[in-house]
Amino acid sequence: MPDPASNSYGDLNVLSPDPICAALFLPDMDLPVSKTEGHFIRSHFAAPQISTAGWSLPISGDVDNPVTLSYDDLLKMPSHEVTCLMECAGNSRSTMQPPAEGVQWNNGGLSVGTWKGVSVKTVLERASIKGSATDVLFVGADSGTESHAEGTLVYEMSVPLEKLLHPDSILAYEMNGETLPKDHGYPIRLVTPGWYGMTSVKWLEKIVVMDHPNGGFHEMDYWIYPATDGKSDAKARRVTNLKVKSLISSPEKGDIIAPGKHQVTGVAWSGAGAITKVEVSTDDNRTWHTAKLEEPNGGYSWQHWFFDWEVVSVGNSLIRSRATDSAGNVQPMLATWNFRGYEVNSIHSVPITVRKP
Amino acid sequence: MPDPASNSYGDLNVLSPDPICAALFLPDMDLPVSKTEGHFIRSHFAAPQISTAGWSLPISGDVDNPVTLSYDDLLKMPSHEVTCLMECAGNSRSTMQPPAEGVQWNNGGLSVGTWKGVSVKTVLERASIKGSATDVLFVGADSGTESHAEGTLVYEMSVPLEKLLHPDSILAYEMNGETLPKDHGYPIRLVTPGWYGMTSVKWLEKIVVMDHPNGGFHEMDYWIYPATDGKSDAKARRVTNLKVKSLISSPEKGDIIAPGKHQVTGVAWSGAGAITKVEVSTDDNRTWHTAKLEEPNGGYSWQHWFFDWEVVSVGNSLIRSRATDSAGNVQPMLATWNFRGYEVNSIHSVPITVRKP
């Protein structure tokens, strides 16, 4: 349980204690891979206590060969490891104006983890999916109520087959070289690298192959519902790929620094390709400077960047970073407003004060 | 005292109980003049309890004829009445990104009041100010501590003579036809129409004519300290004239409405002239429509406007209003960031849901 006095949980900052939602502290983004106790947590319901004794994972639905895999079966299958950034679809929600309902994530709803498990593709091949299959439903063991829905809900998400046939979509049993922790989905969770975290269903209970998207409360809740008046062409669509984004790890909001040499550091990523450029502004969007960008660590992680900043005068500075990806996407000053506050990739702004020591 | 259960105080929404800061509810902007119990309150320190028996107001400093006026002296002098919008310099602060410290005003830190009193000019003439005079210091009877300053502070502000020589700058003893209430500065407050509220010093204790701005903690705190890195030309400056702005009084954030005919209503104002145009967008800034604008009520009040909106389809709408004044100033989508979060006149955005009944 979170410590109510410090509002901390592991190395995280608790935004909501039960079910737990906890954010990393931005300086921890300096690591190539987040520590397990520093990996953000977003749970929709209380974490179920699951023992692998007797646990098994049925794969049914539009398959020719329904199978039920034990935990040991999964451990024995060919393994696949992927290091990826996971970001909550609602990360940075608190920076959206006007505000949206939901967990008021600051910018810390993201982390990089190394996940090991079995490619979903391998499991689906074992079950011989039918030609009619288009989507696969992943059902978690966590359940509860939501304020905008009736009755008891189970957390479940269907994912298009196309995403799952990539070997990097895995049923993970290890995180950062150790058994998957309870908060991260023990014994087995789905990991869908390059997508926002909502489809990486934890505490898997069953898998159902389908010939259509499942819909369901959470699946339809993780949609972009844009503002519209019916006369313009804004269309609702599902939240999937990570948007191009960068965050500043140092300095932090409210820091007081002295004139002299400083380094502005941070991370950048995109679900649409590698990051090709990060720019930094230290004067509230008036001028921009190109930051030094480090090489990507695989295709799904954040890339580190830094900018050497010679601070010449006292006053209030506003530091901003702006990422561009290989598909030409550039972070906007203001992300497009949407009803649930998802995919907020507005340029990160860090106010600091420069004062003579 | 505010009612802790309802968080209300008169017709206001309490943002900070002690000293009291309380905001109007936006639908109350439909009135031409706010009710006294619905006029926003921004106090820096606890309201002093002042009896007019023995109370007097000395006018000293750079004057040839120092005078001390009793409450009755002021009542007997030629009176002047002004109806004006007063807005807290920090109004809408909570909508600024990144956030600034201070009372997290929503948009309700404004009201229109009718103030009656004596023109400051009349009083200054009585005291025969010297040719060297440039500013006049108004000292309140309220005092206390502030987190960023040492020792006990008195709330005081100097105002340039030029502003005070306009007869509409008054020492007010009446508000809306009744004796000035304690929360609004009884027995005497300064009112500086067209400026943000910080110079309308309440609970006046003395007036000092000076040959320079006084400075002082609060006076220097109500400055725009822009983000700068010393290489660009952003300069700090004092907060004075009200910026062009509009707010939506109906619908309200979170309203659920049915398709059909609706009216979007609101107010607009500027310290730089009359409002010449208000536009409304109901589709998140994609298209804008001209609203019908009512005539100004004197030079300092809000102007009402309305837009007839035919709602044709269900979904989430984002209603925005954008005012233009006679000097050509247009509300920006995002007001310029500044360290203390003043003069936030970003376009007001109201998310609502359209649903079939």
XYZ file of C-alpha atoms in Angstrom:
714
model
C 0.000 0.000 0.000
C 1.133 3.556 -0.593
C 2.577 5.403 2.365
C -0.068 8.059 3.133
C 2.409 10.301 4.944
C 4.879 10.633 2.103
C 2.419 9.927 -0.693
C 5.075 7.647 -2.115
C 5.060 4.056 -3.291
C 8.381 2.543 -4.230
C 10.121 5.317 -6.140
C 6.802 6.688 -7.332
C 4.545 9.618 -6.571
C 1.022 8.407 -5.768
C -1.779 10.140 -7.669
C -4.534 7.801 -6.551
C -4.048 5.222 -3.775
C -6.761 2.682 -4.496
C -6.675 1.438 -7.181
C -3.133 2.619 -7.349
C -2.007 5.120 -9.937
C 1.528 6.313 -9.373
C 3.861 8.431 -11.480
C 7.613 8.460 -11.817
C 9.634 11.488 -10.811
C 10.914 13.143 -13.968
C 14.633 13.046 -13.012
C 14.325 9.237 -13.055
C 13.880 9.459 -16.815
C 17.665 9.779 -16.983
C 17.893 5.971 -16.699
C 17.905 3.942 -19.919
C 15.454 1.505 -18.312
C 13.351 2.486 -15.301
C 13.874 0.560 -12.085
C 11.019 -1.834 -11.389
C 10.015 0.128 -8.273
C 10.242 3.302 -10.339
C 8.021 2.114 -13.200
C 4.728 4.003 -13.221
C 1.602 2.072 -12.267
C -1.870 2.552 -13.670
C -4.418 0.103 -12.302
C -8.126 0.400 -12.951
C -9.137 -1.914 -10.111
C -7.398 -3.465 -7.095
C -4.556 -5.802 -8.045
C -5.808 -9.398 -7.776
C -3.736 -11.867 -5.760
C -3.061 -14.736 -8.144
C -1.210 -17.979 -7.483
C 0.207 -19.829 -10.482
C -0.743 -23.126 -8.843
C -3.800 -24.140 -10.813
C -3.688 -20.943 -12.885
C -4.068 -21.389 -16.612
C -4.765 -19.239 -19.627
C -7.415 -20.455 -22.077
C -7.247 -19.274 -25.708
C -10.640 -19.749 -27.285
C -13.020 -18.149 -29.769
C -12.291 -18.108 -33.498
C -9.611 -20.776 -33.310
C -9.396 -24.290 -34.713
C -7.477 -25.589 -31.727
C -8.598 -24.100 -28.413
C -5.760 -24.452 -25.935
C -5.264 -23.793 -22.272
C -1.728 -22.939 -21.257
C -0.352 -23.301 -17.764
C 2.204 -20.869 -16.362
C 4.886 -23.527 -16.919
C 3.722 -24.059 -20.505
C 4.329 -20.371 -21.154
C 7.756 -20.425 -19.488
C 8.762 -23.346 -21.719
C 7.706 -21.754 -24.995
C 10.250 -19.782 -27.087
C 10.850 -16.534 -25.237
C 10.996 -13.030 -26.612
C 12.268 -9.902 -24.886
C 11.408 -6.323 -25.648
C 12.452 -3.044 -24.051
C 9.806 -0.409 -24.477
C 8.471 2.836 -23.220
C 4.992 2.511 -21.825
C 2.932 5.655 -21.397
C -0.492 6.023 -19.876
C -2.955 7.340 -22.465
C -3.946 9.954 -19.884
C -0.393 11.051 -19.108
C -0.064 14.860 -18.887
C -3.850 15.104 -18.639
C -3.536 17.730 -15.919
C -1.895 20.077 -18.415
C -4.841 20.032 -20.812
C -7.147 23.038 -20.859
C -10.043 22.913 -20.303
C -9.567 20.043 -17.835
C -10.894 16.554 -18.470
C -12.119 14.130 -15.847
C -9.883 11.239 -14.868
C -6.697 10.651 -12.929
C -4.924 13.995 -13.007
C -1.607 12.706 -14.305
C 1.205 15.189 -14.223
C 3.833 14.176 -16.772
C 5.109 11.118 -14.907
C 2.781 8.450 -16.310
C 5.470 6.780 -18.376
C 8.472 4.494 -17.943
C 10.734 2.184 -19.873
C 10.722 -1.508 -18.966
C 12.333 -4.659 -20.286
C 9.709 -7.345 -20.664
C 10.287 -11.024 -21.359
C 7.649 -13.531 -22.314
C 6.111 -15.325 -25.255
C 5.120 -13.578 -28.458
C 1.337 -13.481 -28.735
C 1.886 -14.654 -32.304
C 3.444 -17.888 -31.015
C 0.467 -18.557 -28.783
C -2.037 -17.724 -31.511
C -0.259 -20.108 -33.877
C -0.564 -22.825 -31.249
C -4.320 -22.223 -31.195
C -4.609 -22.054 -35.012
C -6.680 -18.929 -35.427
C -9.342 -18.971 -38.119
C -9.179 -16.845 -41.253
C -12.125 -14.823 -39.959
C -10.166 -13.583 -36.942
C -9.559 -9.828 -36.830
C -9.162 -8.994 -33.142
C -8.165 -10.700 -29.936
C -9.721 -9.991 -26.572
C -7.512 -10.008 -23.479
C -9.443 -10.369 -20.248
C -7.866 -9.375 -16.941
C -8.628 -10.841 -13.527
C -9.238 -7.374 -12.110
C -12.773 -6.093 -11.779
C -14.821 -3.437 -10.045
C -17.087 -0.503 -10.687
C -16.600 2.712 -12.640
C -18.539 5.899 -11.960
C -19.841 6.174 -15.518
C -20.927 2.546 -15.946
C -23.418 0.198 -14.328
C -22.618 -3.048 -12.580
C -19.305 -4.797 -12.147
C -16.796 -4.422 -14.942
C -13.839 -6.601 -15.815
C -10.828 -4.855 -17.325
C -10.542 -6.194 -20.853
C -9.348 -4.920 -24.197
C -9.388 -6.325 -27.686
C -6.403 -5.598 -29.906
C -6.334 -5.840 -33.716
C -4.655 -8.993 -34.988
C -2.249 -6.929 -37.057
C -0.673 -5.473 -33.920
C -0.450 -8.904 -32.303
C 1.191 -10.665 -35.226
C 4.292 -8.561 -34.657
C 6.561 -10.693 -32.448
C 7.199 -7.761 -30.093
C 3.639 -8.002 -28.762
C 4.214 -10.443 -25.926
C 2.618 -12.217 -23.005
C 5.153 -11.146 -20.397
C 6.155 -13.097 -17.307
C 9.305 -11.138 -16.488
C 9.965 -7.465 -15.965
C 13.535 -6.193 -15.859
C 14.922 -9.718 -15.412
C 12.679 -10.724 -12.531
C 9.305 -12.370 -12.111
C 6.541 -9.954 -13.012
C 5.517 -8.046 -9.849
C 1.930 -8.088 -8.680
C 1.386 -4.400 -9.484
C 2.522 -5.002 -13.037
C 0.273 -7.974 -13.774
C 1.597 -11.164 -12.160
C 1.561 -13.818 -13.402
C 1.079 -12.783 -17.049
C 0.366 -9.491 -18.777
C 0.111 -8.390 -22.344
C 2.674 -5.853 -23.574
C 1.955 -3.972 -26.820
C 5.077 -1.891 -27.506
C 4.565 1.405 -29.298
C 0.996 1.779 -28.092
C -0.268 3.638 -25.078
C -0.474 1.434 -21.999
C -4.209 0.732 -21.931
C -3.965 -2.366 -24.132
C -1.146 -3.915 -22.096
C -3.733 -5.801 -20.032
C -2.445 -7.044 -16.663
C -3.345 -10.204 -14.690
C -4.477 -12.075 -17.806
C -7.245 -14.575 -17.229
C -8.284 -15.530 -20.731
C -7.770 -14.769 -24.398
C -10.621 -14.842 -26.903
C -10.037 -14.607 -30.656
C -12.817 -12.634 -32.356
C -13.954 -11.532 -35.797
C -14.637 -7.957 -34.640
C -13.394 -5.528 -32.004
C -14.929 -6.398 -28.654
C -15.988 -2.883 -27.647
C -16.800 -2.959 -23.961
C -16.554 -0.174 -21.428
C -12.816 0.376 -21.145
C -12.140 -0.295 -24.801
C -14.629 2.392 -25.821
C -13.473 4.693 -23.046
C -9.942 4.801 -24.454
C -11.036 6.669 -27.524
C -10.342 10.178 -28.696
C -13.683 11.923 -28.591
C -12.859 15.282 -30.128
C -14.891 18.406 -29.665
C -17.326 18.644 -32.529
C -20.591 20.285 -33.337
C -21.534 17.764 -35.977
C -20.875 20.214 -38.802
C -17.135 19.735 -38.954
C -15.267 16.565 -39.721
C -13.694 15.608 -36.402
C -14.154 11.866 -35.957
C -13.833 9.731 -32.878
C -11.054 7.146 -33.065
C -9.335 4.690 -30.835
C -6.188 5.551 -28.854
C -3.348 3.376 -30.159
C 0.136 4.594 -31.197
C 2.210 6.785 -28.930
C 2.299 10.378 -30.131
C 5.608 12.153 -30.626
C 6.576 13.735 -27.317
C 9.463 14.930 -25.212
C 9.831 15.685 -21.533
C 12.438 17.604 -19.576
C 14.091 15.666 -16.746
C 16.244 18.549 -15.504
C 15.875 21.242 -14.368
C 12.610 20.666 -12.583
C 9.666 23.003 -12.205
C 10.416 25.626 -9.576
C 14.161 25.049 -9.509
C 16.262 28.064 -8.613
C 19.555 28.103 -10.467
C 22.496 30.485 -10.657
C 23.788 32.136 -13.826
C 26.461 30.018 -15.512
C 26.683 26.744 -17.393
C 23.768 24.349 -17.073
C 22.570 21.312 -18.924
C 18.938 20.849 -19.869
C 18.252 17.122 -20.185
C 15.310 14.989 -21.124
C 13.823 12.233 -23.202
C 11.858 12.003 -26.434
C 9.950 9.233 -28.176
C 7.310 8.511 -30.776
C 5.171 5.555 -31.759
C 5.588 6.566 -35.396
C 9.356 6.223 -35.736
C 12.669 7.367 -34.336
C 13.160 10.850 -32.998
C 15.079 12.945 -35.503
C 15.265 16.260 -33.682
C 14.735 17.793 -30.272
C 14.759 21.543 -29.865
C 14.961 23.491 -26.630
C 13.672 26.969 -25.884
C 14.718 28.786 -22.725
C 12.796 31.979 -23.423
C 9.145 30.977 -23.633
C 8.954 29.903 -27.248
C 10.766 32.897 -28.730
C 13.912 31.132 -29.884
C 14.721 27.433 -30.249
C 18.041 25.592 -30.184
C 18.808 22.090 -31.390
C 19.629 19.674 -28.578
C 22.139 16.818 -28.826
C 20.235 13.591 -29.318
C 21.503 10.191 -28.207
C 21.066 7.048 -30.270
C 17.818 5.116 -29.861
C 17.901 2.080 -27.566
C 15.875 -0.267 -29.756
C 12.747 0.930 -31.472
C 10.490 1.504 -28.496
C 12.466 3.341 -25.809
C 12.919 6.960 -25.035
C 15.942 8.690 -26.511
C 17.939 10.934 -24.237
C 18.904 14.449 -25.271
C 20.711 17.349 -23.689
C 21.276 21.006 -24.336
C 24.178 23.018 -22.923
C 22.718 26.237 -21.662
C 24.769 29.272 -20.764
C 22.581 31.239 -18.383
C 23.573 34.882 -18.570
C 20.992 36.805 -16.600
C 18.668 36.531 -13.644
C 14.917 36.300 -14.018
C 12.237 33.740 -14.720
C 12.845 31.279 -17.490
C 10.473 28.927 -19.172
C 12.241 25.905 -20.583
C 10.508 23.986 -23.322
C 11.421 20.994 -25.460
C 9.960 20.048 -28.820
C 10.499 16.693 -30.530
C 10.201 15.767 -34.204
C 9.985 12.148 -35.375
C 11.096 10.452 -38.586
C 7.543 10.625 -39.935
C 7.712 14.415 -39.651
C 5.398 14.702 -36.660
C 6.244 17.671 -34.424
C 4.996 18.228 -30.900
C 2.374 20.969 -30.814
C 2.326 23.827 -28.326
C -1.195 22.714 -27.427
C -2.362 19.169 -28.092
C -5.811 18.847 -29.605
C -8.402 18.903 -26.872
C -10.447 15.749 -26.406
C -13.135 14.781 -23.963
C -11.131 12.288 -21.939
C -7.778 14.029 -22.061
C -5.791 11.371 -23.924
C -2.653 11.621 -26.045
C -1.653 14.939 -24.504
C 1.686 15.647 -26.158
C 1.724 19.416 -25.747
C 5.208 20.858 -25.449
C 6.487 20.413 -21.890
C 7.081 23.724 -20.144
C 9.255 24.007 -17.064
C 9.291 27.331 -15.210
C 12.462 28.035 -13.256
C 14.066 31.030 -11.621
C 17.592 32.273 -12.221
C 18.971 34.059 -9.191
C 22.458 35.171 -8.191
C 23.769 32.890 -5.438
C -16.907 33.433 7.736
C -17.288 31.064 4.816
C -19.466 28.030 5.354
C -16.972 25.125 5.313
C -19.658 22.569 4.418
C -20.867 24.281 1.270
C -17.660 26.174 0.553
C -19.877 29.159 -0.106
C -19.876 32.722 1.149
C -22.788 34.896 0.142
C -23.353 34.001 -3.495
C -19.686 33.183 -3.956
C -17.523 30.109 -4.290
C -14.713 30.179 -1.715
C -11.222 29.547 -3.086
C -9.370 30.427 0.093
C -11.154 30.930 3.431
C -8.704 33.052 5.393
C -7.958 35.634 4.143
C -11.015 35.223 2.040
C -10.801 34.868 -1.707
C -14.121 34.019 -3.293
C -15.243 33.848 -6.905
C -18.588 34.491 -8.529
C -20.440 31.723 -10.306
C -20.261 32.401 -14.030
C -24.047 32.381 -14.637
C -24.217 35.419 -12.334
C -22.411 37.378 -15.028
C -25.802 37.698 -16.717
C -26.582 40.613 -14.372
C -25.670 44.130 -15.529
C -24.293 44.830 -12.046
C -23.333 42.024 -9.665
C -25.223 41.753 -6.403
C -23.145 42.912 -3.456
C -23.116 39.395 -1.975
C -22.169 38.075 -5.416
C -19.227 40.428 -5.980
C -15.954 38.521 -5.895
C -13.649 39.125 -2.936
C -9.880 39.123 -2.959
C -8.331 39.968 0.392
C -4.642 39.654 1.103
C -5.036 39.724 4.880
C -7.922 39.414 7.330
C -10.489 42.204 6.972
C -9.873 44.771 9.724
C -12.823 45.827 11.882
C -12.927 49.608 11.577
C -15.273 52.046 13.271
C -15.713 55.451 11.662
C -15.838 57.028 15.125
C -12.413 58.603 15.411
C -11.371 57.257 12.001
C -9.711 59.749 9.692
C -7.708 59.707 6.510
C -4.514 61.780 6.416
C -3.203 62.978 3.035
C 0.447 63.850 3.405
C 3.747 63.729 1.544
C 4.446 65.962 -1.437
C 1.581 68.334 -0.721
C 1.473 71.993 0.234
C -1.556 71.522 2.444
C -1.548 68.256 4.391
C -5.115 67.442 5.353
C -6.833 64.839 7.445
C -10.367 64.007 6.387
C -12.956 62.428 8.627
C -15.523 59.972 7.283
C -18.118 62.764 7.450
C -15.797 65.144 5.597
C -15.672 62.646 2.752
C -19.443 62.144 2.734
C -19.908 65.914 2.462
C -17.535 66.411 -0.468
C -18.877 66.370 -4.059
C -19.722 62.775 -4.839
C -18.923 60.782 -7.936
C -20.346 57.427 -8.972
C -18.832 54.883 -11.307
C -19.983 51.451 -12.443
C -17.064 49.262 -13.329
C -15.898 45.763 -13.828
C -13.234 44.776 -11.353
C -11.105 41.753 -12.133
C -8.459 40.140 -9.993
C -5.077 40.290 -11.740
C -4.789 36.562 -11.042
C -8.214 35.672 -12.415
C -8.131 32.531 -14.596
C -4.692 31.721 -13.183
C -5.649 28.059 -12.856
C -5.960 27.846 -16.639
C -2.372 28.917 -17.275
C 0.142 26.248 -18.223
C 2.600 25.668 -16.693
C 0.909 26.578 -13.406
C 1.925 29.586 -11.338
C 1.795 29.846 -7.570
C -0.980 31.868 -5.989
C -4.701 31.600 -5.397
C -5.890 29.186 -8.056
C -8.633 31.387 -9.456
C -10.960 29.700 -11.870
C -12.578 32.321 -14.084
C -14.820 33.854 -11.405
C -12.474 36.512 -10.028
C -14.411 39.402 -11.528
C -17.618 41.350 -10.971
C -19.286 44.609 -11.846
C -20.060 47.038 -9.029
C -21.444 50.540 -8.730
C -19.222 52.584 -6.483
C -19.945 56.008 -5.042
C -17.470 58.247 -3.306
C -15.196 61.204 -3.835
C -12.894 61.557 -6.805
C -9.296 61.164 -5.676
C -8.639 64.260 -7.773
C -10.942 66.298 -5.521
C -9.096 65.161 -2.423
C -5.689 65.771 -3.975
C -6.743 69.283 -4.948
C -7.763 69.895 -1.345
C -4.244 68.911 -0.290
C -2.553 70.972 -3.035
C -0.116 68.455 -4.410
C 3.309 69.723 -5.357
C 4.580 69.884 -8.932
C 7.067 67.140 -8.101
C 4.296 64.619 -7.359
C 4.155 61.615 -9.691
C 2.548 58.838 -7.654
C 0.244 58.464 -4.697
C 0.532 55.732 -2.112
C -2.631 54.221 -0.664
C -2.075 52.373 2.595
C -4.624 49.843 3.832
C -5.353 48.935 7.436
C -4.883 45.248 6.663
C -1.585 43.593 7.441
C -0.007 40.195 7.889
C 2.695 37.936 6.534
C 3.344 36.567 3.060
C 5.290 33.377 2.397
C 7.832 35.079 0.139
C 8.539 38.093 2.354
C 9.952 38.714 5.797
C 8.165 40.387 8.673
C 4.735 41.955 8.801
C 3.490 43.597 5.645
C 0.813 46.230 5.201
C -1.192 46.079 1.999
C -0.335 49.251 0.115
C -0.052 50.326 -3.490
C 1.081 53.482 -5.181
C -0.767 54.573 -8.301
C 0.537 57.001 -10.942
C -0.932 60.478 -10.638
C -2.146 60.341 -14.217
C -4.561 57.532 -13.379
C -5.781 59.368 -10.280
C -6.436 62.683 -11.968
C -9.244 61.050 -13.922
C -12.411 61.756 -11.905
C -13.505 58.108 -12.146
C -10.739 57.082 -9.743
C -12.603 57.453 -6.474
C -12.418 56.968 -2.734
C -15.580 54.907 -2.397
C -17.872 54.795 0.619
C -20.833 53.134 -1.085
C -21.184 49.968 -3.098
C -24.360 49.333 -5.063
C -26.231 52.073 -3.188
C -25.345 50.917 0.307
C -22.591 51.565 2.803
C -19.415 49.807 1.745
C -19.396 46.306 3.304
C -16.514 45.205 5.486
C -15.264 42.655 2.940
C -15.089 45.352 0.302
C -13.114 47.879 2.329
C -15.312 49.671 4.875
C -15.155 52.518 5.550
C -13.250 53.750 2.471
C -11.565 52.024 -0.439
C -9.879 53.198 -3.573
C -11.482 52.208 -6.890
C -9.402 52.509 -10.071
C -11.774 51.626 -12.928
C -10.243 49.974 -15.970
C -7.346 48.526 -14.005
C -7.055 45.119 -12.448
C -8.261 45.057 -8.855
C -4.925 45.119 -7.029
C -4.729 48.916 -6.905
C -8.267 49.316 -5.553
C -6.867 49.298 -2.011
C -9.438 48.495 0.683
C -9.720 49.761 4.291
C -7.760 52.937 3.537
C -5.729 54.252 6.426
C -3.609 56.936 4.828
C -2.646 58.538 1.543
C 0.889 59.703 0.811
C 1.754 61.778 -2.253
C 5.185 60.842 -3.615
C 7.624 61.832 -6.339
C 8.270 58.207 -7.337
C 6.454 54.869 -7.310
C 6.540 53.422 -3.810
C 7.579 49.881 -4.760
C 6.972 47.695 -1.754
C 6.167 44.014 -1.632
C 2.683 43.867 -3.109
C 3.306 46.627 -5.616
C 6.315 44.762 -7.015
C 4.513 41.443 -6.771
C 1.789 42.616 -9.146
C 4.151 42.776 -12.063
C 4.364 40.738 -15.221
C 7.626 38.869 -14.944
C 7.841 37.181 -18.330
C 9.938 34.160 -19.090
C 13.262 35.352 -20.409
C 16.770 34.122 -20.759
C 18.291 37.569 -20.855
C 19.021 37.336 -24.576
C 15.558 38.267 -25.765
C 13.728 41.489 -25.134
C 10.942 40.495 -22.748
C 10.755 43.172 -20.065
C 9.061 43.112 -16.708
C 6.249 45.632 -16.350
C 3.548 46.513 -13.925
C 0.024 45.053 -14.137
C -2.384 47.915 -14.855
C -5.070 47.987 -17.594
C -7.545 45.158 -17.986
C -6.747 42.993 -20.991
C -9.401 42.264 -23.593
C -11.309 39.185 -22.469
C -14.600 37.355 -22.696
C -16.186 34.641 -20.602
C -19.073 32.284 -21.252
C -21.873 32.392 -18.678
C -23.953 29.625 -20.243
C -23.695 26.748 -20.860
C -21.402 25.766 -18.038
C -18.534 23.302 -18.053
C -19.858 19.757 -17.957
C -23.420 20.644 -18.934
C -25.307 17.962 -20.804
C -27.672 19.423 -23.367
C -30.016 17.988 -25.970
C -29.852 18.676 -29.704
C -31.966 21.692 -30.664
C -31.875 25.435 -30.203
C -29.601 26.820 -27.511
C -28.198 30.183 -26.643
C -24.561 30.662 -25.738
C -24.268 33.753 -23.540
C -21.477 35.646 -21.905
C -19.685 38.888 -21.254
C -16.723 40.709 -22.747
C -14.668 43.711 -21.693
C -11.370 45.487 -22.196
C -9.394 48.158 -20.398
C -8.327 49.530 -23.778
C -11.718 50.472 -25.200
C -15.151 49.148 -26.063
C -15.664 45.633 -27.307
C -16.263 45.663 -31.044
C -16.697 41.957 -31.735
C -17.263 38.672 -29.962
C -16.976 35.432 -31.860
C -18.094 32.004 -30.730
C -16.751 28.617 -31.754
C -18.642 25.446 -30.900
C -16.221 23.055 -32.572
C -12.904 23.528 -30.810
C -11.531 26.481 -32.729
C -12.298 25.173 -36.216
C -14.996 27.651 -37.166
C -16.063 30.932 -35.565
C -19.380 32.774 -35.666
C -20.083 36.379 -34.766
C -22.160 36.775 -31.619
C -24.734 39.521 -31.047
C -23.199 42.162 -28.823
C -25.189 44.401 -26.497
C -24.416 48.070 -26.004
C -21.802 48.979 -23.394
C -23.090 50.086 -19.991
C -20.710 52.992 -19.461
C -17.052 52.643 -20.262
C -15.991 50.167 -17.609
C -18.568 47.377 -17.457
C -18.831 44.072 -19.187
C -20.869 43.925 -22.361
C -23.267 41.046 -22.748
C -23.345 38.953 -25.901
C -25.232 35.928 -27.108
C -25.073 33.434 -29.922
C -28.013 31.355 -31.128
C -26.724 27.858 -31.550
C -28.578 25.147 -33.417
C -27.181 21.907 -32.041
C -27.587 19.221 -34.670
C -25.691 16.207 -33.431
C -24.658 14.410 -30.273
C -21.084 14.344 -29.046
C -18.658 16.480 -27.097
C -18.520 20.148 -27.889
C -16.007 22.728 -26.869
C -17.496 26.190 -26.770
C -15.139 29.122 -26.997
C -15.573 32.879 -27.128
C -13.121 35.426 -28.479
C -13.395 39.174 -27.959
C -11.889 42.028 -29.975
C -11.709 45.587 -28.628
C -11.765 48.960 -30.371
C -7.979 49.173 -30.148
C -7.771 45.988 -32.220
C -6.697 43.720 -29.373
C -7.921 40.141 -29.797
C -7.992 37.480 -27.113
C -5.260 34.898 -27.696
C -5.781 31.157 -27.542
C -2.995 31.085 -24.962
C -2.113 34.173 -22.947
C 1.586 34.894 -22.598
C 2.988 32.928 -19.704
C 4.315 34.925 -16.781
C 5.792 33.942 -13.463
C 2.900 35.010 -11.265
C 0.056 34.093 -13.608
C -1.425 37.561 -14.119
C -3.522 38.995 -16.942
C -4.590 35.555 -18.130
C -6.989 36.359 -20.967
C -6.710 33.110 -22.881
C -9.856 32.210 -24.778
C -12.390 30.644 -22.402
C -13.166 27.039 -23.297
C -16.263 25.282 -22.013
C -16.557 21.535 -22.631
C -20.109 20.226 -22.772
C -21.811 17.064 -23.924
C -24.701 16.858 -26.367
C -26.859 13.828 -25.714
C -30.304 12.792 -26.898
C -32.801 13.171 -24.047
